[in-house]
Coordinates of C-alpha atoms in Angstrom, one line a residue:
M1196 CA -42.9 27.8 -99.2
R1197 CA -41.7 28.6 -102.7
I1198 CA -42.7 32.0 -103.9
T1199 CA -42.1 34.1 -107.0
V1200 CA -42.4 37.9 -106.6
T1201 CA -41.7 40.5 -109.2
V1202 CA -39.7 43.3 -107.5
N1203 CA -38.9 46.4 -109.5
G1204 CA -39.7 44.6 -112.7
Q1205 CA -37.5 41.5 -112.0
P1206 CA -38.9 38.2 -110.9
Y1207 CA -37.4 36.5 -107.9
T1208 CA -38.1 32.9 -106.7
R1209 CA -37.2 31.9 -103.2
E1210 CA -38.0 29.4 -100.5
V1211 CA -39.3 31.3 -97.5
E1212 CA -40.8 30.6 -94.1
P1213 CA -44.6 31.2 -94.1
R1214 CA -44.3 33.8 -91.4
L1215 CA -41.6 35.9 -93.1
L1216 CA -42.7 39.5 -93.4
L1217 CA -42.4 41.2 -96.8
V1218 CA -40.1 43.9 -95.3
H1219 CA -37.6 41.2 -94.2
F1220 CA -37.9 39.4 -97.6
L1221 CA -37.0 42.6 -99.4
R1222 CA -34.2 43.5 -97.0
D1223 CA -32.7 40.2 -96.1
E1224 CA -33.4 37.9 -99.1
L1225 CA -33.1 40.5 -101.9
D1226 CA -30.7 43.0 -100.2
L1227 CA -33.1 45.9 -101.1
T1228 CA -32.3 47.9 -98.0
G1229 CA -34.0 51.1 -99.2
T1230 CA -37.1 49.7 -97.6
H1231 CA -36.7 50.6 -94.0
W1232 CA -37.9 48.7 -90.9
G1233 CA -39.3 50.8 -88.1
C1234 CA -42.0 50.1 -85.6
D1235 CA -43.1 46.7 -86.7
T1236 CA -46.7 47.7 -85.9
S1237 CA -47.7 49.5 -89.0
N1238 CA -47.8 52.9 -87.2
C1239 CA -44.8 54.6 -88.7
G1240 CA -45.0 53.8 -92.4
V1241 CA -41.3 53.7 -93.1
C1242 CA -41.6 50.2 -94.6
T1243 CA -44.1 51.3 -97.2
V1244 CA -43.7 49.8 -100.7
Q1245 CA -46.1 49.4 -103.5
L1246 CA -47.9 46.0 -104.0
D1247 CA -49.5 45.9 -107.4
G1248 CA -49.3 49.7 -107.5
V1249 CA -50.9 50.3 -104.1
P1250 CA -48.9 51.5 -101.1
V1251 CA -48.8 48.9 -98.3
K1252 CA -46.8 48.7 -95.1
S1253 CA -44.6 45.8 -95.7
C1254 CA -44.3 45.0 -92.0
T1255 CA -47.9 43.8 -92.1
V1256 CA -47.7 41.8 -95.3
L1257 CA -46.3 38.3 -95.3
A1258 CA -43.9 37.5 -98.2
V1259 CA -46.1 34.6 -99.2
M1260 CA -49.0 37.1 -99.7
A1261 CA -46.8 38.8 -102.4
D1262 CA -46.4 35.5 -104.3
G1263 CA -47.4 36.2 -108.0
H1264 CA -47.6 39.9 -107.4
E1265 CA -45.5 43.0 -108.3
V1266 CA -43.7 45.0 -105.6
T1267 CA -42.1 48.4 -106.2
T1268 CA -39.5 49.6 -103.7
V1269 CA -37.7 52.9 -103.6
E1270 CA -34.9 51.4 -105.7
G1271 CA -37.5 50.9 -108.5
L1272 CA -38.5 54.6 -108.8
E1273 CA -35.3 55.5 -110.7
R1274 CA -35.6 54.6 -114.4
D1275 CA -32.6 54.4 -116.8
G1276 CA -30.4 56.5 -114.4
E1277 CA -33.1 59.2 -114.2
L1278 CA -34.7 60.0 -110.8
D1279 CA -38.4 60.0 -110.6
A1280 CA -40.1 63.4 -110.3
V1281 CA -40.9 62.8 -106.6
Q1282 CA -37.2 62.0 -105.9
K1283 CA -36.2 65.2 -107.7
G1284 CA -38.8 67.1 -105.7
F1285 CA -37.4 65.9 -102.4
V1286 CA -33.9 67.0 -103.5
E1287 CA -35.1 70.4 -104.9
C1288 CA -37.3 71.3 -101.9
H1289 CA -35.3 69.7 -99.1
G1290 CA -38.1 67.2 -98.4
L1291 CA -35.9 65.0 -96.2
Q1292 CA -33.6 65.3 -93.2
C1293 CA -32.4 62.1 -91.8
G1294 CA -34.0 60.1 -94.7
F1295 CA -35.5 57.3 -92.6
C1296 CA -39.1 58.0 -93.7
T1297 CA -38.2 59.1 -97.2
P1298 CA -38.6 55.8 -99.1
G1299 CA -42.1 55.3 -97.8
M1300 CA -42.9 59.0 -98.4
L1301 CA -41.6 58.7 -102.0
L1302 CA -43.7 55.6 -102.8
T1303 CA -46.8 57.1 -101.3
A1304 CA -46.2 60.4 -103.2
R1305 CA -45.7 58.4 -106.5
W1306 CA -49.0 56.6 -105.9
L1307 CA -50.8 59.9 -105.2
L1308 CA -49.5 61.6 -108.3
D1309 CA -50.4 58.6 -110.4
H1310 CA -54.0 58.9 -109.2
N1311 CA -54.2 62.6 -108.8
P1312 CA -51.7 64.5 -110.9
D1313 CA -52.6 67.9 -109.3
P1314 CA -53.2 67.4 -105.6
D1315 CA -53.8 70.3 -103.3
E1316 CA -52.0 70.6 -100.0
G1317 CA -54.9 68.9 -98.1
Q1318 CA -54.9 65.9 -100.5
I1319 CA -51.1 65.6 -100.1
R1320 CA -51.3 65.7 -96.3
E1321 CA -54.1 63.1 -96.3
A1322 CA -52.1 60.8 -98.6
I1323 CA -49.0 60.9 -96.4
S1324 CA -51.0 60.8 -93.1
G1325 CA -49.9 57.2 -92.5
Q1326 CA -46.2 58.2 -92.7
L1327 CA -44.5 59.5 -89.7
C1328 CA -41.5 61.9 -90.0
R1329 CA -39.8 62.8 -86.8
C1330 CA -37.4 65.4 -88.3
T1331 CA -39.6 67.7 -90.3
G1332 CA -42.8 69.6 -89.9
Y1333 CA -44.0 68.1 -93.2
E1334 CA -43.9 71.5 -94.9
N1335 CA -40.9 70.6 -97.1
I1336 CA -42.3 67.2 -97.8
V1337 CA -45.6 68.7 -99.0
R1338 CA -43.7 71.3 -101.0
S1339 CA -41.6 68.5 -102.6
I1340 CA -44.7 66.6 -103.7
R1341 CA -46.2 69.8 -105.1
W1342 CA -42.9 70.4 -107.0
A1343 CA -43.2 66.9 -108.5
A1344 CA -46.8 67.5 -109.5
E1345 CA -45.8 70.7 -111.3
A1346 CA -42.6 69.3 -112.8
K1347 CA -44.5 67.3 -115.5

């Protein structure tokens, strides 16, 4: 099938197999390897991207379902050489360790702050509840998102 997907502001047209997952389209067809591939069952959340501004687990979305839509990956958070506030927050507050869950966390955090610019700890924890981090106790991740909220 022929699809056209706008990824990080740039349109891409490709011929894809109807069963190709969005995560594999991004990684293998577009070489956007910031989107990680983890459990393949939607449990871990490391493959989270934004589809039309909404966080989705790209291991559960077919690439053909993204035809005509906009996808934002972690590579799309940076603008004109400037890191997004959530990226800065993760740096400033040590919100990552191994970094495997970080792209999904960042995109979920950006969505949260776009919809709730001043979330409390409970709202942050609820927003990232679909993201598993095996390295941290989530404290620094929550702190990083609060930092980004306050950095405006």
